[in-house]
Coordinates of N, CA, C and O in Angstrom, one line a residue:
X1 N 99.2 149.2 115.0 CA 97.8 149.0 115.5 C 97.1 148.0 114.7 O 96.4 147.0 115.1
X2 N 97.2 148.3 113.3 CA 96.7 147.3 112.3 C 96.8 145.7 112.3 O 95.9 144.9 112.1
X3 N 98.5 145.5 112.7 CA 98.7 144.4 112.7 C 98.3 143.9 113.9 O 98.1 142.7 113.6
X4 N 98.2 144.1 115.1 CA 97.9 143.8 116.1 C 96.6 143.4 116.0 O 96.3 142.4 116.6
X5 N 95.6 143.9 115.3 CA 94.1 143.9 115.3 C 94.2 142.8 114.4 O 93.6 141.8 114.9
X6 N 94.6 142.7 113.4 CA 94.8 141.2 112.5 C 95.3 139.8 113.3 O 95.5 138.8 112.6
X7 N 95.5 139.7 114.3 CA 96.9 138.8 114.9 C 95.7 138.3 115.7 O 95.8 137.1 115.9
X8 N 94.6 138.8 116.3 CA 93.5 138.5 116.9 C 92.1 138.5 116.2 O 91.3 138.1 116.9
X9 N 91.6 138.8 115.1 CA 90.7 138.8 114.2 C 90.2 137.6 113.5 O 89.0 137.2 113.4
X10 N 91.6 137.0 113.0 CA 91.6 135.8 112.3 C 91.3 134.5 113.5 O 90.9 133.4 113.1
X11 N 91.5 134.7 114.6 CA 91.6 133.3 115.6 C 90.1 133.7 115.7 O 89.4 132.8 115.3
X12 N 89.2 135.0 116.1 CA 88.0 135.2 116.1 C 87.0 134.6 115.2 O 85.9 134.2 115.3
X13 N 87.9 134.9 114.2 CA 86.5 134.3 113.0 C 86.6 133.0 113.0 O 85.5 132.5 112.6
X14 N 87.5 132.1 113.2 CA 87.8 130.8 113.3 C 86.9 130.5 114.3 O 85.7 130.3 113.9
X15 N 87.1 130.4 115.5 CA 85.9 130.6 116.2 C 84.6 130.6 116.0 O 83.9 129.6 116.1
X16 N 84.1 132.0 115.4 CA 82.6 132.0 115.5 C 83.3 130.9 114.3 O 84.1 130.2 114.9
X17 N 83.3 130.6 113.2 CA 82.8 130.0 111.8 C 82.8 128.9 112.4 O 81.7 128.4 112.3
X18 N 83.8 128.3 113.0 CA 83.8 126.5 113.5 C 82.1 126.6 114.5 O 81.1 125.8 114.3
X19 N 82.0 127.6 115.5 CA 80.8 127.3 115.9 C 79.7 127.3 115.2 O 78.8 126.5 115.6
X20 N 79.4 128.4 113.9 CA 78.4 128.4 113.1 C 78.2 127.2 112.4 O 77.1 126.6 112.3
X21 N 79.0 126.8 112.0 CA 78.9 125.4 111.2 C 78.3 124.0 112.2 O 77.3 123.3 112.0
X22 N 79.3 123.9 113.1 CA 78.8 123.2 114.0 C 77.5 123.1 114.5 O 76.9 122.1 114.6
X23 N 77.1 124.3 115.0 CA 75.7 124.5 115.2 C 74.3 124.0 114.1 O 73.1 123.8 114.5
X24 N 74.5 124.1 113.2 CA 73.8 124.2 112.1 C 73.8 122.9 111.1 O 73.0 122.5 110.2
X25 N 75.1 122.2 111.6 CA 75.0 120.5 111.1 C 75.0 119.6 112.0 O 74.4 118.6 111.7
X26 N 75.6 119.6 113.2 CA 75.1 119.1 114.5 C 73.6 118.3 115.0 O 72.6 118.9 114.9
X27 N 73.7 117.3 115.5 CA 72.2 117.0 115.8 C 72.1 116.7 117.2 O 71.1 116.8 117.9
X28 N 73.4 116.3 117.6 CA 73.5 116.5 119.8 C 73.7 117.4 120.0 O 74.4 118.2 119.5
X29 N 72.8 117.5 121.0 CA 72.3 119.1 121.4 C 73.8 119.7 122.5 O 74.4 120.7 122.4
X30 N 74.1 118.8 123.4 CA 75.2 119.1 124.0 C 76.6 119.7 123.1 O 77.4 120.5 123.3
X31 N 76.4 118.6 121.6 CA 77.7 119.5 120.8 C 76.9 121.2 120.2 O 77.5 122.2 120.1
X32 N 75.7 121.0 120.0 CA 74.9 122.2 119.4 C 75.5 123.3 120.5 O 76.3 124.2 120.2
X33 N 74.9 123.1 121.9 CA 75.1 123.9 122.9 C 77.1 124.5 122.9 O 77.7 125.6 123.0
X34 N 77.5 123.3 122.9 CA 79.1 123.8 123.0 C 79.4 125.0 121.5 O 80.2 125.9 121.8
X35 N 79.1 124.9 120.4 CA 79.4 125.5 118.9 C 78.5 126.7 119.6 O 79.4 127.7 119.7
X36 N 77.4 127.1 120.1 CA 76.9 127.7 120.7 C 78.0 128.9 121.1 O 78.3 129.9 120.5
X37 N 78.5 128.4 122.3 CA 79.7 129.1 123.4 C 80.5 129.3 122.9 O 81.2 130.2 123.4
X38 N 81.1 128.6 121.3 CA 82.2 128.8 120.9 C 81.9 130.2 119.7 O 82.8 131.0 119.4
X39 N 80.4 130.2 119.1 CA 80.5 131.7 118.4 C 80.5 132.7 119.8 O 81.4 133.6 119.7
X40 N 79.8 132.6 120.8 CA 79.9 133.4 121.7 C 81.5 134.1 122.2 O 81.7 135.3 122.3
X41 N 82.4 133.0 122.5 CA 84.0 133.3 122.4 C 84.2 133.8 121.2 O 84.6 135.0 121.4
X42 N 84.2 133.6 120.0 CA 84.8 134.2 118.9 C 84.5 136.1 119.0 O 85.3 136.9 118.7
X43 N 83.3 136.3 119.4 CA 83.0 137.4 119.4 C 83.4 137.8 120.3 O 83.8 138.9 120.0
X44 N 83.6 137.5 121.9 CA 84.3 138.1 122.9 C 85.3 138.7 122.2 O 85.3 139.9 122.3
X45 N 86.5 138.1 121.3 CA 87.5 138.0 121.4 C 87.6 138.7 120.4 O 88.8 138.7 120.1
X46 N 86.4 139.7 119.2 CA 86.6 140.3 118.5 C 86.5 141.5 119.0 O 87.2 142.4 118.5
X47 N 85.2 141.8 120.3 CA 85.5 143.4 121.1 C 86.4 143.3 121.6 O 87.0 144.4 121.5
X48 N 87.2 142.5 122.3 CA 88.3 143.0 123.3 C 89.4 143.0 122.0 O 90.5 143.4 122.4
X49 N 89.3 142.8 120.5 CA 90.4 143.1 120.0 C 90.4 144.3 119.0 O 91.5 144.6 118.6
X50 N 89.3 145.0 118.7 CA 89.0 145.7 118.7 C 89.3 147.2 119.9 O 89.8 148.2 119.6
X51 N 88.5 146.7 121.4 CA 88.8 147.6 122.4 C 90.5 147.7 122.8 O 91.0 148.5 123.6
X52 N 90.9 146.9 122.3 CA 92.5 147.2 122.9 C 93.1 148.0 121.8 O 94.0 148.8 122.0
X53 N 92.5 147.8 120.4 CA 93.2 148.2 118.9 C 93.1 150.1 119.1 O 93.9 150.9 118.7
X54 N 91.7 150.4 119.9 CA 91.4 151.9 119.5 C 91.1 152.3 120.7 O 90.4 153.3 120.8
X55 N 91.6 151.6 122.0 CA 91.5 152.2 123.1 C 90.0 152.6 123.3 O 89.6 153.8 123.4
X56 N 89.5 151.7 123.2 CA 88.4 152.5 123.7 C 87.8 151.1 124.7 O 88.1 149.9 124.4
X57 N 87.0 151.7 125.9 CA 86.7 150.6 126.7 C 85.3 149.9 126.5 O 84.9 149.0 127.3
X58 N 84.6 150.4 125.5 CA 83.1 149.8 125.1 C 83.3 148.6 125.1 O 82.4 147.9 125.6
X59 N 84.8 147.8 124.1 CA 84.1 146.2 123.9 C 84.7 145.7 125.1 O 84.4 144.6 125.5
X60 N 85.6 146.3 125.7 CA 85.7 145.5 127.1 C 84.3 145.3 127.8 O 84.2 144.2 128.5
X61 N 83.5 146.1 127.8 CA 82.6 146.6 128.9 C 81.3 145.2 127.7 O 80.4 144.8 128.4
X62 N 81.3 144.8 126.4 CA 80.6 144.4 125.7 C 80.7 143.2 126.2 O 79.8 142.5 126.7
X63 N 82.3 142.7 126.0 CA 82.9 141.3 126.5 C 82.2 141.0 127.2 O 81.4 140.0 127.0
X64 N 82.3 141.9 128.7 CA 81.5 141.6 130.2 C 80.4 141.2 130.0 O 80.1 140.4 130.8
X65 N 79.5 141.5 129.1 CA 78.1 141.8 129.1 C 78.1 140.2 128.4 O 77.4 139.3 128.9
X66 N 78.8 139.8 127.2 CA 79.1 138.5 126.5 C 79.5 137.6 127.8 O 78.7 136.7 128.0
X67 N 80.4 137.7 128.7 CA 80.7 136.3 129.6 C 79.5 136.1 130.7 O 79.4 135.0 131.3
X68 N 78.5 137.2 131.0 CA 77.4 137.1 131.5 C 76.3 136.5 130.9 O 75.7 135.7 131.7
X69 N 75.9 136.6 130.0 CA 74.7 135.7 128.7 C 75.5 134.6 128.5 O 74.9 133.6 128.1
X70 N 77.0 134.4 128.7 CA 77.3 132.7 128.6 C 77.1 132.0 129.7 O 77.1 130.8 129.8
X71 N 77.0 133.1 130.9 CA 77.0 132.2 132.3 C 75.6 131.5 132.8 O 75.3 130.6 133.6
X72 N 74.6 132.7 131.7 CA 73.1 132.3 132.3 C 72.5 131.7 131.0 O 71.3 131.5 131.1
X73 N 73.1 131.3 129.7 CA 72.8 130.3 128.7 C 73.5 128.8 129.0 O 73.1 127.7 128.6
X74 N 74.5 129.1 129.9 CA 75.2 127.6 130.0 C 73.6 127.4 131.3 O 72.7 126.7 130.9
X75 N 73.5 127.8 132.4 CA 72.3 127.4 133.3 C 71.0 126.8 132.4 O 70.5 125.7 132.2
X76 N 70.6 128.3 131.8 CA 69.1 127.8 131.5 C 69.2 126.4 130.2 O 68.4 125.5 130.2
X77 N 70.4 126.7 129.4 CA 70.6 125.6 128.5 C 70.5 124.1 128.7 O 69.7 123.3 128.2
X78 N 71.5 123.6 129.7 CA 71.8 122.7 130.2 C 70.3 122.3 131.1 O 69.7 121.3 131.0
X79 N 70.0 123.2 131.8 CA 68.2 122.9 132.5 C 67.5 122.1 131.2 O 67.0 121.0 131.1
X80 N 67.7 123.1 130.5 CA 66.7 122.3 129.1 C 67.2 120.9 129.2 O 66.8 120.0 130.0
X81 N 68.1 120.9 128.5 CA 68.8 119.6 127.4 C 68.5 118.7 128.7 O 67.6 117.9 128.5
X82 N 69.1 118.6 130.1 CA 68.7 117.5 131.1 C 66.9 117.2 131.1 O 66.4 116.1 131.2
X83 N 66.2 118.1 131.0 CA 65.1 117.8 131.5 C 63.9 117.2 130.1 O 62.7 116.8 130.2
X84 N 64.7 117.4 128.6 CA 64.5 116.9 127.6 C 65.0 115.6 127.2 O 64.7 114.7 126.4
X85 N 66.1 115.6 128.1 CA 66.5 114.2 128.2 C 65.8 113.2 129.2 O 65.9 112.0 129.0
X86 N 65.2 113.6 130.3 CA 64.9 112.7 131.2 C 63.1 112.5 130.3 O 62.8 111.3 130.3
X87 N 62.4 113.1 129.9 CA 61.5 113.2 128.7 C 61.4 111.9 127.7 O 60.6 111.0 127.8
X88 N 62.6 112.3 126.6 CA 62.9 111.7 125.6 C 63.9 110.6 125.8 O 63.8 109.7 125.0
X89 N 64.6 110.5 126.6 CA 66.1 109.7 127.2 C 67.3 109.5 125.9 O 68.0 108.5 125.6
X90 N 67.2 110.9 125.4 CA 68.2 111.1 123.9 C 68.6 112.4 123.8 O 67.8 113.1 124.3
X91 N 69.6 112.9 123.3 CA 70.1 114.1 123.0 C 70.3 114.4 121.8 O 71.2 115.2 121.5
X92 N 69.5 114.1 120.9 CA 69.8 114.3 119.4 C 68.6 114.6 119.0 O 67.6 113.9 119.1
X93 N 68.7 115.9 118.5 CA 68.1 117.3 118.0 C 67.1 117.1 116.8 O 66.2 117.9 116.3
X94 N 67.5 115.1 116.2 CA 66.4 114.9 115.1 C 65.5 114.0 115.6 O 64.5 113.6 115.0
X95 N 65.7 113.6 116.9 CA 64.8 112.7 117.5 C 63.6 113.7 118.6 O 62.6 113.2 119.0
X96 N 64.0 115.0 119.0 CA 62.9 115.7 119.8 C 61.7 116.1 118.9 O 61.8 116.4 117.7
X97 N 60.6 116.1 119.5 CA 59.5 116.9 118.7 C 58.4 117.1 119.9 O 57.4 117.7 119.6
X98 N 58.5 116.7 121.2 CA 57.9 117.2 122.3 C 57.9 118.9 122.7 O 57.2 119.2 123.7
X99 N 58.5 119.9 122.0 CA 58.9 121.5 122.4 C 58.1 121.8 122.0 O 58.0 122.9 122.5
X100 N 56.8 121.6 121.0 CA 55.4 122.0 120.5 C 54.7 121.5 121.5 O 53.6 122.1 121.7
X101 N 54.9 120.6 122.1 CA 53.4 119.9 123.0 C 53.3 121.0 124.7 O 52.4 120.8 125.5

């Protein structure tokens, strides 16, 4: 069971970590937004490895709840970033300062 849960843990944290970093040194908001989706997958992929390790069906049912908040952050996100773009006509996260006005 142990090893099984290691065999999927490690690709998880890889995941979130590549997206945390990304996120956080990034200045295109489209790559921000993608590092985004990608901690969001890392963590998918730690309840369902988790929910398969101890049989229990919570992080499945968690997962679901995770691929639904990516389905309506990928919408409301991309609404942004286009409509900050037709604005500013740039996607780079050190050039906005219009989100206060």
């Amino acid at each position: 069971m142990e090893d099984c849960l290691n065999e999927f843990l490690a690709p998880a944290l890889a995941l979130f970590a590549t997206g945390l970093i990304g996120a956080m040194f990034k200045r295109n908001l489209i790559t921000v937004f993608m590092c985004v989706e990608m901690m969001l997958i890392g963590a998918m992929l730690a309840f369902v490895a988790f929910a398969s390790a101890y049989g229990d069906m919570s992080g499945a049912v968690f997962a679901f709840f995770i691929l639904t908040i990516g389905a309506a952050e990928v919408a409301v996100g991309l609404a942004i970033i286009v409509r900050l773009f037709k604005l500013e006509n740039t996607v780079s996260a050190s050039d906005m300062n219009t989100l206060g006005d």
